[in-house]
Amino acid sequence: MCIMQFLSHPALCDLLTEEDQKIFKYLDSLDMEDSKDLKSGYSITFNFKENAHFEDTKLKKTFTFFEEGTAKITSTYIKWNEGMVMLALQMESITRKRRQTTFG
């Protein structure tokens, strides 16, 4: 999986920090799985090579949509390696600020 695919996407490129880019270099593949009822949601599994950032090799994000128009998003809890937790919190803060700027 090439980081350039993410960086060339107009909606994603502004959301990825330099630290995100370092982590995404370890991304091996993505798996998409639709819910049984296609309208009710989907899951994306990020398959990573072993890396210095976190223990997991698979991270999953699930999007569930409800009839009343609400959505629920759940994610794998990331088991960060020692020394990476503070960096992860800093990245999350930067990403949140970028999303607010980008999406209003």
PDB file of N, CA and C in Angstrom:
ATOM      1  N   MET A   1       0.872  -1.172   0.000  1.00  0.00           N
ATOM      2  CA  MET A   1       0.000   0.000   0.000  1.00  0.00           C
ATOM      3  C   MET A   1       0.910   1.222   0.000  1.00  0.00           C
ATOM      4  N   CYS A   2       0.606   2.138  -0.850  1.00  0.00           N
ATOM      5  CA  CYS A   2       1.458   3.313  -1.003  1.00  0.00           C
ATOM      6  C   CYS A   2       0.853   4.526  -0.294  1.00  0.00           C
ATOM      7  N   ILE A   3       1.672   5.201   0.509  1.00  0.00           N
ATOM      8  CA  ILE A   3       1.219   6.405   1.209  1.00  0.00           C
ATOM      9  C   ILE A   3       0.795   7.473   0.214  1.00  0.00           C
ATOM     10  N   MET A   4       1.348   7.421  -0.989  1.00  0.00           N
ATOM     11  CA  MET A   4       1.010   8.427  -2.000  1.00  0.00           C
ATOM     12  C   MET A   4      -0.462   8.364  -2.392  1.00  0.00           C
ATOM     13  N   GLN A   5      -1.083   7.189  -2.285  1.00  0.00           N
ATOM     14  CA  GLN A   5      -2.511   7.077  -2.575  1.00  0.00           C
ATOM     15  C   GLN A   5      -3.322   7.927  -1.613  1.00  0.00           C
ATOM     16  N   PHE A   6      -2.939   7.929  -0.351  1.00  0.00           N
ATOM     17  CA  PHE A   6      -3.633   8.738   0.648  1.00  0.00           C
ATOM     18  C   PHE A   6      -3.323  10.216   0.455  1.00  0.00           C
ATOM     19  N   LEU A   7      -2.064  10.518   0.196  1.00  0.00           N
ATOM     20  CA  LEU A   7      -1.664  11.913   0.069  1.00  0.00           C
ATOM     21  C   LEU A   7      -2.237  12.568  -1.187  1.00  0.00           C
ATOM     22  N   SER A   8      -2.533  11.774  -2.205  1.00  0.00           N
ATOM     23  CA  SER A   8      -3.090  12.343  -3.430  1.00  0.00           C
ATOM     24  C   SER A   8      -4.610  12.479  -3.381  1.00  0.00           C
ATOM     25  N   HIS A   9      -5.254  11.925  -2.351  1.00  0.00           N
ATOM     26  CA  HIS A   9      -6.704  12.043  -2.215  1.00  0.00           C
ATOM     27  C   HIS A   9      -7.032  13.412  -1.628  1.00  0.00           C
ATOM     28  N   PRO A  10      -7.902  14.192  -2.300  1.00  0.00           N
ATOM     29  CA  PRO A  10      -8.164  15.565  -1.846  1.00  0.00           C
ATOM     30  C   PRO A  10      -8.739  15.680  -0.433  1.00  0.00           C
ATOM     31  N   ALA A  11      -9.519  14.712   0.012  1.00  0.00           N
ATOM     32  CA  ALA A  11     -10.114  14.800   1.351  1.00  0.00           C
ATOM     33  C   ALA A  11      -9.177  14.264   2.433  1.00  0.00           C
ATOM     34  N   LEU A  12      -8.284  13.357   2.079  1.00  0.00           N
ATOM     35  CA  LEU A  12      -7.425  12.725   3.074  1.00  0.00           C
ATOM     36  C   LEU A  12      -6.090  13.427   3.267  1.00  0.00           C
ATOM     37  N   CYS A  13      -5.575  14.051   2.232  1.00  0.00           N
ATOM     38  CA  CYS A  13      -4.228  14.605   2.321  1.00  0.00           C
ATOM     39  C   CYS A  13      -4.099  15.668   3.413  1.00  0.00           C
ATOM     40  N   ASP A  14      -5.125  16.457   3.647  1.00  0.00           N
ATOM     41  CA  ASP A  14      -5.059  17.491   4.679  1.00  0.00           C
ATOM     42  C   ASP A  14      -5.198  16.930   6.084  1.00  0.00           C
ATOM     43  N   LEU A  15      -5.654  15.696   6.212  1.00  0.00           N
ATOM     44  CA  LEU A  15      -5.862  15.102   7.529  1.00  0.00           C
ATOM     45  C   LEU A  15      -4.650  14.333   8.041  1.00  0.00           C
ATOM     46  N   LEU A  16      -3.740  13.964   7.149  1.00  0.00           N
ATOM     47  CA  LEU A  16      -2.594  13.164   7.558  1.00  0.00           C
ATOM     48  C   LEU A  16      -1.425  14.046   7.971  1.00  0.00           C
ATOM     49  N   THR A  17      -0.993  13.895   9.217  1.00  0.00           N
ATOM     50  CA  THR A  17       0.164  14.635   9.713  1.00  0.00           C
ATOM     51  C   THR A  17       1.442  13.932   9.249  1.00  0.00           C
ATOM     52  N   GLU A  18       2.578  14.559   9.505  1.00  0.00           N
ATOM     53  CA  GLU A  18       3.854  13.923   9.181  1.00  0.00           C
ATOM     54  C   GLU A  18       4.022  12.620   9.958  1.00  0.00           C
ATOM     55  N   GLU A  19       3.565  12.611  11.211  1.00  0.00           N
ATOM     56  CA  GLU A  19       3.654  11.383  12.008  1.00  0.00           C
ATOM     57  C   GLU A  19       2.738  10.300  11.455  1.00  0.00           C
ATOM     58  N   ASP A  20       1.532  10.688  10.998  1.00  0.00           N
ATOM     59  CA  ASP A  20       0.632   9.724  10.357  1.00  0.00           C
ATOM     60  C   ASP A  20       1.339   9.087   9.160  1.00  0.00           C
ATOM     61  N   GLN A  21       2.007   9.921   8.386  1.00  0.00           N
ATOM     62  CA  GLN A  21       2.696   9.438   7.188  1.00  0.00           C
ATOM     63  C   GLN A  21       3.775   8.426   7.550  1.00  0.00           C
ATOM     64  N   LYS A  22       4.481   8.649   8.657  1.00  0.00           N
ATOM     65  CA  LYS A  22       5.499   7.689   9.102  1.00  0.00           C
ATOM     66  C   LYS A  22       4.857   6.342   9.423  1.00  0.00           C
ATOM     67  N   ILE A  23       3.698   6.387  10.069  1.00  0.00           N
ATOM     68  CA  ILE A  23       2.999   5.149  10.430  1.00  0.00           C
ATOM     69  C   ILE A  23       2.433   4.464   9.193  1.00  0.00           C
ATOM     70  N   PHE A  24       1.878   5.246   8.273  1.00  0.00           N
ATOM     71  CA  PHE A  24       1.249   4.668   7.085  1.00  0.00           C
ATOM     72  C   PHE A  24       2.264   3.993   6.163  1.00  0.00           C
ATOM     73  N   LYS A  25       3.548   4.256   6.356  1.00  0.00           N
ATOM     74  CA  LYS A  25       4.568   3.553   5.571  1.00  0.00           C
ATOM     75  C   LYS A  25       4.561   2.061   5.885  1.00  0.00           C
ATOM     76  N   TYR A  26       4.012   1.707   7.043  1.00  0.00           N
ATOM     77  CA  TYR A  26       3.931   0.308   7.450  1.00  0.00           C
ATOM     78  C   TYR A  26       2.606  -0.338   7.047  1.00  0.00           C
ATOM     79  N   LEU A  27       1.720   0.422   6.433  1.00  0.00           N
ATOM     80  CA  LEU A  27       0.427  -0.133   6.010  1.00  0.00           C
ATOM     81  C   LEU A  27       0.651  -1.107   4.868  1.00  0.00           C
ATOM     82  N   ASP A  28       0.192  -2.322   5.073  1.00  0.00           N
ATOM     83  CA  ASP A  28       0.387  -3.381   4.094  1.00  0.00           C
ATOM     84  C   ASP A  28      -0.806  -3.495   3.146  1.00  0.00           C
ATOM     85  N   SER A  29      -2.023  -3.417   3.711  1.00  0.00           N
ATOM     86  CA  SER A  29      -3.231  -3.523   2.883  1.00  0.00           C
ATOM     87  C   SER A  29      -4.438  -3.040   3.680  1.00  0.00           C
ATOM     88  N   LEU A  30      -5.537  -2.853   2.971  1.00  0.00           N
ATOM     89  CA  LEU A  30      -6.830  -2.485   3.559  1.00  0.00           C
ATOM     90  C   LEU A  30      -7.843  -3.551   3.176  1.00  0.00           C
ATOM     91  N   ASP A  31      -8.705  -3.900   4.109  1.00  0.00           N
ATOM     92  CA  ASP A  31      -9.814  -4.812   3.819  1.00  0.00           C
ATOM     93  C   ASP A  31     -11.112  -4.075   4.124  1.00  0.00           C
ATOM     94  N   MET A  32     -12.048  -4.130   3.206  1.00  0.00           N
ATOM     95  CA  MET A  32     -13.365  -3.517   3.389  1.00  0.00           C
ATOM     96  C   MET A  32     -14.390  -4.638   3.509  1.00  0.00           C
ATOM     97  N   GLU A  33     -15.296  -4.470   4.465  1.00  0.00           N
ATOM     98  CA  GLU A  33     -16.356  -5.459   4.660  1.00  0.00           C
ATOM     99  C   GLU A  33     -17.669  -4.729   4.894  1.00  0.00           C
ATOM    100  N   ASP A  34     -18.649  -5.012   4.037  1.00  0.00           N
ATOM    101  CA  ASP A  34     -19.973  -4.421   4.212  1.00  0.00           C
ATOM    102  C   ASP A  34     -20.749  -5.189   5.274  1.00  0.00           C
ATOM    103  N   SER A  35     -21.628  -4.487   5.972  1.00  0.00           N
ATOM    104  CA  SER A  35     -22.538  -5.151   6.907  1.00  0.00           C
ATOM    105  C   SER A  35     -23.482  -6.044   6.105  1.00  0.00           C
ATOM    106  N   LYS A  36     -24.129  -6.975   6.793  1.00  0.00           N
ATOM    107  CA  LYS A  36     -25.058  -7.874   6.097  1.00  0.00           C
ATOM    108  C   LYS A  36     -26.083  -7.082   5.305  1.00  0.00           C
ATOM    109  N   ASP A  37     -26.633  -6.050   5.923  1.00  0.00           N
ATOM    110  CA  ASP A  37     -27.527  -5.128   5.238  1.00  0.00           C
ATOM    111  C   ASP A  37     -26.649  -3.971   4.767  1.00  0.00           C
ATOM    112  N   LEU A  38     -26.408  -3.875   3.493  1.00  0.00           N
ATOM    113  CA  LEU A  38     -25.453  -2.915   2.942  1.00  0.00           C
ATOM    114  C   LEU A  38     -25.683  -1.485   3.413  1.00  0.00           C
ATOM    115  N   LYS A  39     -26.920  -1.120   3.700  1.00  0.00           N
ATOM    116  CA  LYS A  39     -27.238   0.243   4.115  1.00  0.00           C
ATOM    117  C   LYS A  39     -26.830   0.525   5.562  1.00  0.00           C
ATOM    118  N   SER A  40     -26.601  -0.524   6.345  1.00  0.00           N
ATOM    119  CA  SER A  40     -26.394  -0.312   7.774  1.00  0.00           C
ATOM    120  C   SER A  40     -24.937  -0.076   8.168  1.00  0.00           C
ATOM    121  N   GLY A  41     -24.007  -0.187   7.227  1.00  0.00           N
ATOM    122  CA  GLY A  41     -22.633   0.140   7.578  1.00  0.00           C
ATOM    123  C   GLY A  41     -21.581  -0.700   6.903  1.00  0.00           C
ATOM    124  N   TYR A  42     -20.348  -0.492   7.364  1.00  0.00           N
ATOM    125  CA  TYR A  42     -19.206  -1.212   6.821  1.00  0.00           C
ATOM    126  C   TYR A  42     -18.046  -1.128   7.802  1.00  0.00           C
ATOM    127  N   SER A  43     -17.030  -1.950   7.561  1.00  0.00           N
ATOM    128  CA  SER A  43     -15.814  -1.946   8.371  1.00  0.00           C
ATOM    129  C   SER A  43     -14.603  -1.845   7.455  1.00  0.00           C
ATOM    130  N   ILE A  44     -13.584  -1.170   7.930  1.00  0.00           N
ATOM    131  CA  ILE A  44     -12.302  -1.091   7.237  1.00  0.00           C
ATOM    132  C   ILE A  44     -11.258  -1.658   8.185  1.00  0.00           C
ATOM    133  N   THR A  45     -10.496  -2.630   7.728  1.00  0.00           N
ATOM    134  CA  THR A  45      -9.397  -3.186   8.512  1.00  0.00           C
ATOM    135  C   THR A  45      -8.093  -2.735   7.873  1.00  0.00           C
ATOM    136  N   PHE A  46      -7.268  -2.068   8.667  1.00  0.00           N
ATOM    137  CA  PHE A  46      -5.955  -1.617   8.239  1.00  0.00           C
ATOM    138  C   PHE A  46      -4.956  -2.684   8.665  1.00  0.00           C
ATOM    139  N   ASN A  47      -4.285  -3.305   7.720  1.00  0.00           N
ATOM    140  CA  ASN A  47      -3.311  -4.364   8.003  1.00  0.00           C
ATOM    141  C   ASN A  47      -1.904  -3.774   7.922  1.00  0.00           C
ATOM    142  N   PHE A  48      -1.203  -3.792   9.061  1.00  0.00           N
ATOM    143  CA  PHE A  48       0.121  -3.191   9.152  1.00  0.00           C
ATOM    144  C   PHE A  48       1.204  -4.253   9.293  1.00  0.00           C
ATOM    145  N   LYS A  49       2.386  -3.902   8.819  1.00  0.00           N
ATOM    146  CA  LYS A  49       3.578  -4.699   9.110  1.00  0.00           C
ATOM    147  C   LYS A  49       3.994  -4.362  10.538  1.00  0.00           C
ATOM    148  N   GLU A  50       4.827  -5.199  11.130  1.00  0.00           N
ATOM    149  CA  GLU A  50       5.352  -4.881  12.456  1.00  0.00           C
ATOM    150  C   GLU A  50       6.049  -3.536  12.379  1.00  0.00           C
ATOM    151  N   ASN A  51       5.880  -2.734  13.449  1.00  0.00           N
ATOM    152  CA  ASN A  51       6.462  -1.391  13.442  1.00  0.00           C
ATOM    153  C   ASN A  51       6.775  -0.944  14.857  1.00  0.00           C
ATOM    154  N   ALA A  52       7.467   0.165  14.964  1.00  0.00           N
ATOM    155  CA  ALA A  52       7.896   0.692  16.266  1.00  0.00           C
ATOM    156  C   ALA A  52       6.806   1.490  16.961  1.00  0.00           C
ATOM    157  N   HIS A  53       5.698   1.760  16.281  1.00  0.00           N
ATOM    158  CA  HIS A  53       4.666   2.648  16.817  1.00  0.00           C
ATOM    159  C   HIS A  53       3.668   1.934  17.726  1.00  0.00           C
ATOM    160  N   PHE A  54       3.161   0.773  17.305  1.00  0.00           N
ATOM    161  CA  PHE A  54       2.157   0.056  18.087  1.00  0.00           C
ATOM    162  C   PHE A  54       2.280  -1.445  17.891  1.00  0.00           C
ATOM    163  N   GLU A  55       1.707  -2.193  18.837  1.00  0.00           N
ATOM    164  CA  GLU A  55       1.800  -3.652  18.832  1.00  0.00           C
ATOM    165  C   GLU A  55       0.916  -4.304  17.777  1.00  0.00           C
ATOM    166  N   ASP A  56      -0.228  -3.706  17.519  1.00  0.00           N
ATOM    167  CA  ASP A  56      -1.224  -4.312  16.631  1.00  0.00           C
ATOM    168  C   ASP A  56      -0.723  -4.422  15.196  1.00  0.00           C
ATOM    169  N   THR A  57      -1.172  -5.459  14.506  1.00  0.00           N
ATOM    170  CA  THR A  57      -0.931  -5.531  13.063  1.00  0.00           C
ATOM    171  C   THR A  57      -2.230  -5.303  12.298  1.00  0.00           C
ATOM    172  N   LYS A  58      -3.358  -5.356  13.003  1.00  0.00           N
ATOM    173  CA  LYS A  58      -4.661  -5.091  12.393  1.00  0.00           C
ATOM    174  C   LYS A  58      -5.409  -4.067  13.243  1.00  0.00           C
ATOM    175  N   LEU A  59      -5.850  -3.009  12.609  1.00  0.00           N
ATOM    176  CA  LEU A  59      -6.686  -2.006  13.257  1.00  0.00           C
ATOM    177  C   LEU A  59      -7.979  -1.920  12.468  1.00  0.00           C
ATOM    178  N   LYS A  60      -9.098  -1.985  13.170  1.00  0.00           N
ATOM    179  CA  LYS A  60     -10.400  -2.017  12.494  1.00  0.00           C
ATOM    180  C   LYS A  60     -11.235  -0.817  12.908  1.00  0.00           C
ATOM    181  N   LYS A  61     -11.894  -0.208  11.934  1.00  0.00           N
ATOM    182  CA  LYS A  61     -12.812   0.898  12.189  1.00  0.00           C
ATOM    183  C   LYS A  61     -14.147   0.495  11.575  1.00  0.00           C
ATOM    184  N   THR A  62     -15.208   0.559  12.393  1.00  0.00           N
ATOM    185  CA  THR A  62     -16.533   0.135  11.947  1.00  0.00           C
ATOM    186  C   THR A  62     -17.494   1.312  11.979  1.00  0.00           C
ATOM    187  N   PHE A  63     -18.213   1.491  10.893  1.00  0.00           N
ATOM    188  CA  PHE A  63     -19.209   2.541  10.757  1.00  0.00           C
ATOM    189  C   PHE A  63     -20.576   1.874  10.697  1.00  0.00           C
ATOM    190  N   THR A  64     -21.462   2.238  11.641  1.00  0.00           N
ATOM    191  CA  THR A  64     -22.812   1.682  11.684  1.00  0.00           C
ATOM    192  C   THR A  64     -23.804   2.824  11.534  1.00  0.00           C
ATOM    193  N   PHE A  65     -24.725   2.674  10.593  1.00  0.00           N
ATOM    194  CA  PHE A  65     -25.718   3.710  10.326  1.00  0.00           C
ATOM    195  C   PHE A  65     -27.094   3.226  10.759  1.00  0.00           C
ATOM    196  N   PHE A  66     -27.840   4.109  11.401  1.00  0.00           N
ATOM    197  CA  PHE A  66     -29.162   3.764  11.914  1.00  0.00           C
ATOM    198  C   PHE A  66     -30.237   4.476  11.110  1.00  0.00           C
ATOM    199  N   GLU A  67     -31.439   3.904  11.122  1.00  0.00           N
ATOM    200  CA  GLU A  67     -32.550   4.428  10.329  1.00  0.00           C
ATOM    201  C   GLU A  67     -32.884   5.878  10.638  1.00  0.00           C
ATOM    202  N   GLU A  68     -32.729   6.299  11.899  1.00  0.00           N
ATOM    203  CA  GLU A  68     -33.085   7.672  12.266  1.00  0.00           C
ATOM    204  C   GLU A  68     -32.050   8.692  11.792  1.00  0.00           C
ATOM    205  N   GLY A  69     -31.006   8.218  11.074  1.00  0.00           N
ATOM    206  CA  GLY A  69     -30.028   9.133  10.517  1.00  0.00           C
ATOM    207  C   GLY A  69     -28.773   9.319  11.359  1.00  0.00           C
ATOM    208  N   THR A  70     -28.663   8.606  12.456  1.00  0.00           N
ATOM    209  CA  THR A  70     -27.463   8.713  13.280  1.00  0.00           C
ATOM    210  C   THR A  70     -26.461   7.640  12.872  1.00  0.00           C
ATOM    211  N   ALA A  71     -25.244   7.808  13.343  1.00  0.00           N
ATOM    212  CA  ALA A  71     -24.193   6.848  13.038  1.00  0.00           C
ATOM    213  C   ALA A  71     -23.369   6.574  14.292  1.00  0.00           C
ATOM    214  N   LYS A  72     -22.781   5.403  14.322  1.00  0.00           N
ATOM    215  CA  LYS A  72     -21.880   5.033  15.410  1.00  0.00           C
ATOM    216  C   LYS A  72     -20.571   4.571  14.771  1.00  0.00           C
ATOM    217  N   ILE A  73     -19.456   5.091  15.282  1.00  0.00           N
ATOM    218  CA  ILE A  73     -18.149   4.708  14.766  1.00  0.00           C
ATOM    219  C   ILE A  73     -17.353   4.092  15.913  1.00  0.00           C
ATOM    220  N   THR A  74     -16.887   2.878  15.704  1.00  0.00           N
ATOM    221  CA  THR A  74     -16.068   2.208  16.711  1.00  0.00           C
ATOM    222  C   THR A  74     -14.728   1.841  16.079  1.00  0.00           C
ATOM    223  N   SER A  75     -13.703   1.790  16.924  1.00  0.00           N
ATOM    224  CA  SER A  75     -12.363   1.484  16.441  1.00  0.00           C
ATOM    225  C   SER A  75     -11.651   0.537  17.390  1.00  0.00           C
ATOM    226  N   THR A  76     -10.683  -0.161  16.849  1.00  0.00           N
ATOM    227  CA  THR A  76      -9.811  -0.993  17.669  1.00  0.00           C
ATOM    228  C   THR A  76      -9.057  -0.093  18.642  1.00  0.00           C
ATOM    229  N   TYR A  77      -8.942  -0.529  19.884  1.00  0.00           N
ATOM    230  CA  TYR A  77      -8.099   0.177  20.839  1.00  0.00           C
ATOM    231  C   TYR A  77      -6.652  -0.089  20.426  1.00  0.00           C
ATOM    232  N   ILE A  78      -5.880   0.960  20.233  1.00  0.00           N
ATOM    233  CA  ILE A  78      -4.500   0.817  19.779  1.00  0.00           C
ATOM    234  C   ILE A  78      -3.582   0.601  20.972  1.00  0.00           C
ATOM    235  N   LYS A  79      -2.792  -0.459  20.918  1.00  0.00           N
ATOM    236  CA  LYS A  79      -1.808  -0.752  21.961  1.00  0.00           C
ATOM    237  C   LYS A  79      -0.487  -0.109  21.538  1.00  0.00           C
ATOM    238  N   TRP A  80      -0.303   1.145  21.953  1.00  0.00           N
ATOM    239  CA  TRP A  80       0.888   1.906  21.578  1.00  0.00           C
ATOM    240  C   TRP A  80       2.116   1.345  22.277  1.00  0.00           C
ATOM    241  N   ASN A  81       3.235   1.340  21.578  1.00  0.00           N
ATOM    242  CA  ASN A  81       4.504   0.960  22.187  1.00  0.00           C
ATOM    243  C   ASN A  81       4.976   2.062  23.117  1.00  0.00           C
ATOM    244  N   GLU A  82       5.835   1.695  24.039  1.00  0.00           N
ATOM    245  CA  GLU A  82       6.340   2.643  25.022  1.00  0.00           C
ATOM    246  C   GLU A  82       6.927   3.876  24.331  1.00  0.00           C
ATOM    247  N   GLY A  83       6.571   5.041  24.835  1.00  0.00           N
ATOM    248  CA  GLY A  83       7.070   6.290  24.281  1.00  0.00           C
ATOM    249  C   GLY A  83       6.242   6.831  23.132  1.00  0.00           C
ATOM    250  N   MET A  84       5.289   6.071  22.652  1.00  0.00           N
ATOM    251  CA  MET A  84       4.488   6.498  21.500  1.00  0.00           C
ATOM    252  C   MET A  84       3.140   7.077  21.905  1.00  0.00           C
ATOM    253  N   VAL A  85       2.701   6.884  23.150  1.00  0.00           N
ATOM    254  CA  VAL A  85       1.384   7.350  23.583  1.00  0.00           C
ATOM    255  C   VAL A  85       1.295   8.874  23.515  1.00  0.00           C
ATOM    256  N   MET A  86       2.281   9.581  24.041  1.00  0.00           N
ATOM    257  CA  MET A  86       2.254  11.040  24.016  1.00  0.00           C
ATOM    258  C   MET A  86       2.264  11.550  22.583  1.00  0.00           C
ATOM    259  N   LEU A  87       3.053  10.931  21.732  1.00  0.00           N
ATOM    260  CA  LEU A  87       3.088  11.314  20.326  1.00  0.00           C
ATOM    261  C   LEU A  87       1.720  11.095  19.685  1.00  0.00           C
ATOM    262  N   ALA A  88       1.062   9.995  20.032  1.00  0.00           N
ATOM    263  CA  ALA A  88      -0.270   9.701  19.494  1.00  0.00           C
ATOM    264  C   ALA A  88      -1.271  10.761  19.925  1.00  0.00           C
ATOM    265  N   LEU A  89      -1.198  11.194  21.170  1.00  0.00           N
ATOM    266  CA  LEU A  89      -2.110  12.233  21.659  1.00  0.00           C
ATOM    267  C   LEU A  89      -1.868  13.557  20.939  1.00  0.00           C
ATOM    268  N   GLN A  90      -0.621  13.884  20.673  1.00  0.00           N
ATOM    269  CA  GLN A  90      -0.300  15.105  19.940  1.00  0.00           C
ATOM    270  C   GLN A  90      -0.844  15.024  18.518  1.00  0.00           C
ATOM    271  N   MET A  91      -0.697  13.846  17.879  1.00  0.00           N
ATOM    272  CA  MET A  91      -1.201  13.660  16.518  1.00  0.00           C
ATOM    273  C   MET A  91      -2.714  13.801  16.486  1.00  0.00           C
ATOM    274  N   GLU A  92      -3.398  13.231  17.473  1.00  0.00           N
ATOM    275  CA  GLU A  92      -4.853  13.308  17.540  1.00  0.00           C
ATOM    276  C   GLU A  92      -5.310  14.755  17.664  1.00  0.00           C
ATOM    277  N   SER A  93      -4.624  15.536  18.470  1.00  0.00           N
ATOM    278  CA  SER A  93      -4.961  16.946  18.653  1.00  0.00           C
ATOM    279  C   SER A  93      -4.798  17.717  17.354  1.00  0.00           C
ATOM    280  N   ILE A  94      -3.706  17.472  16.645  1.00  0.00           N
ATOM    281  CA  ILE A  94      -3.459  18.153  15.365  1.00  0.00           C
ATOM    282  C   ILE A  94      -4.512  17.753  14.353  1.00  0.00           C
ATOM    283  N   THR A  95      -4.822  16.463  14.274  1.00  0.00           N
ATOM    284  CA  THR A  95      -5.815  15.978  13.315  1.00  0.00           C
ATOM    285  C   THR A  95      -7.187  16.569  13.611  1.00  0.00           C
ATOM    286  N   ARG A  96      -7.562  16.632  14.897  1.00  0.00           N
ATOM    287  CA  ARG A  96      -8.858  17.198  15.274  1.00  0.00           C
ATOM    288  C   ARG A  96      -8.947  18.656  14.832  1.00  0.00           C
ATOM    289  N   LYS A  97      -7.889  19.423  15.045  1.00  0.00           N
ATOM    290  CA  LYS A  97      -7.873  20.830  14.632  1.00  0.00           C
ATOM    291  C   LYS A  97      -7.991  20.956  13.126  1.00  0.00           C
ATOM    292  N   ARG A  98      -7.318  20.082  12.386  1.00  0.00           N
ATOM    293  CA  ARG A  98      -7.397  20.128  10.926  1.00  0.00           C
ATOM    294  C   ARG A  98      -8.798  19.795  10.441  1.00  0.00           C
ATOM    295  N   ARG A  99      -9.442  18.811  11.066  1.00  0.00           N
ATOM    296  CA  ARG A  99     -10.801  18.455  10.668  1.00  0.00           C
ATOM    297  C   ARG A  99     -11.759  19.610  10.900  1.00  0.00           C
ATOM    298  N   GLN A 100     -11.610  20.305  12.024  1.00  0.00           N
ATOM    299  CA  GLN A 100     -12.481  21.432  12.301  1.00  0.00           C
ATOM    300  C   GLN A 100     -12.288  22.532  11.273  1.00  0.00           C
ATOM    301  N   THR A 101     -11.062  22.745  10.862  1.00  0.00           N
ATOM    302  CA  THR A 101     -10.763  23.762   9.853  1.00  0.00           C
ATOM    303  C   THR A 101     -11.265  23.323   8.484  1.00  0.00           C
ATOM    304  N   THR A 102     -11.046  22.049   8.137  1.00  0.00           N
ATOM    305  CA  THR A 102     -11.404  21.540   6.823  1.00  0.00           C
ATOM    306  C   THR A 102     -12.913  21.371   6.653  1.00  0.00           C
ATOM    307  N   PHE A 103     -13.578  20.863   7.684  1.00  0.00           N
ATOM    308  CA  PHE A 103     -14.989  20.509   7.555  1.00  0.00           C
ATOM    309  C   PHE A 103     -15.920  21.473   8.263  1.00  0.00           C
ATOM    310  N   GLY A 104     -15.418  22.581   8.697  1.00  0.00           N
ATOM    311  CA  GLY A 104     -16.283  23.612   9.260  1.00  0.00           C
ATOM    312  C   GLY A 104     -16.533  23.476  10.683  1.00  0.00           C
TER     313      GLY A 104
END
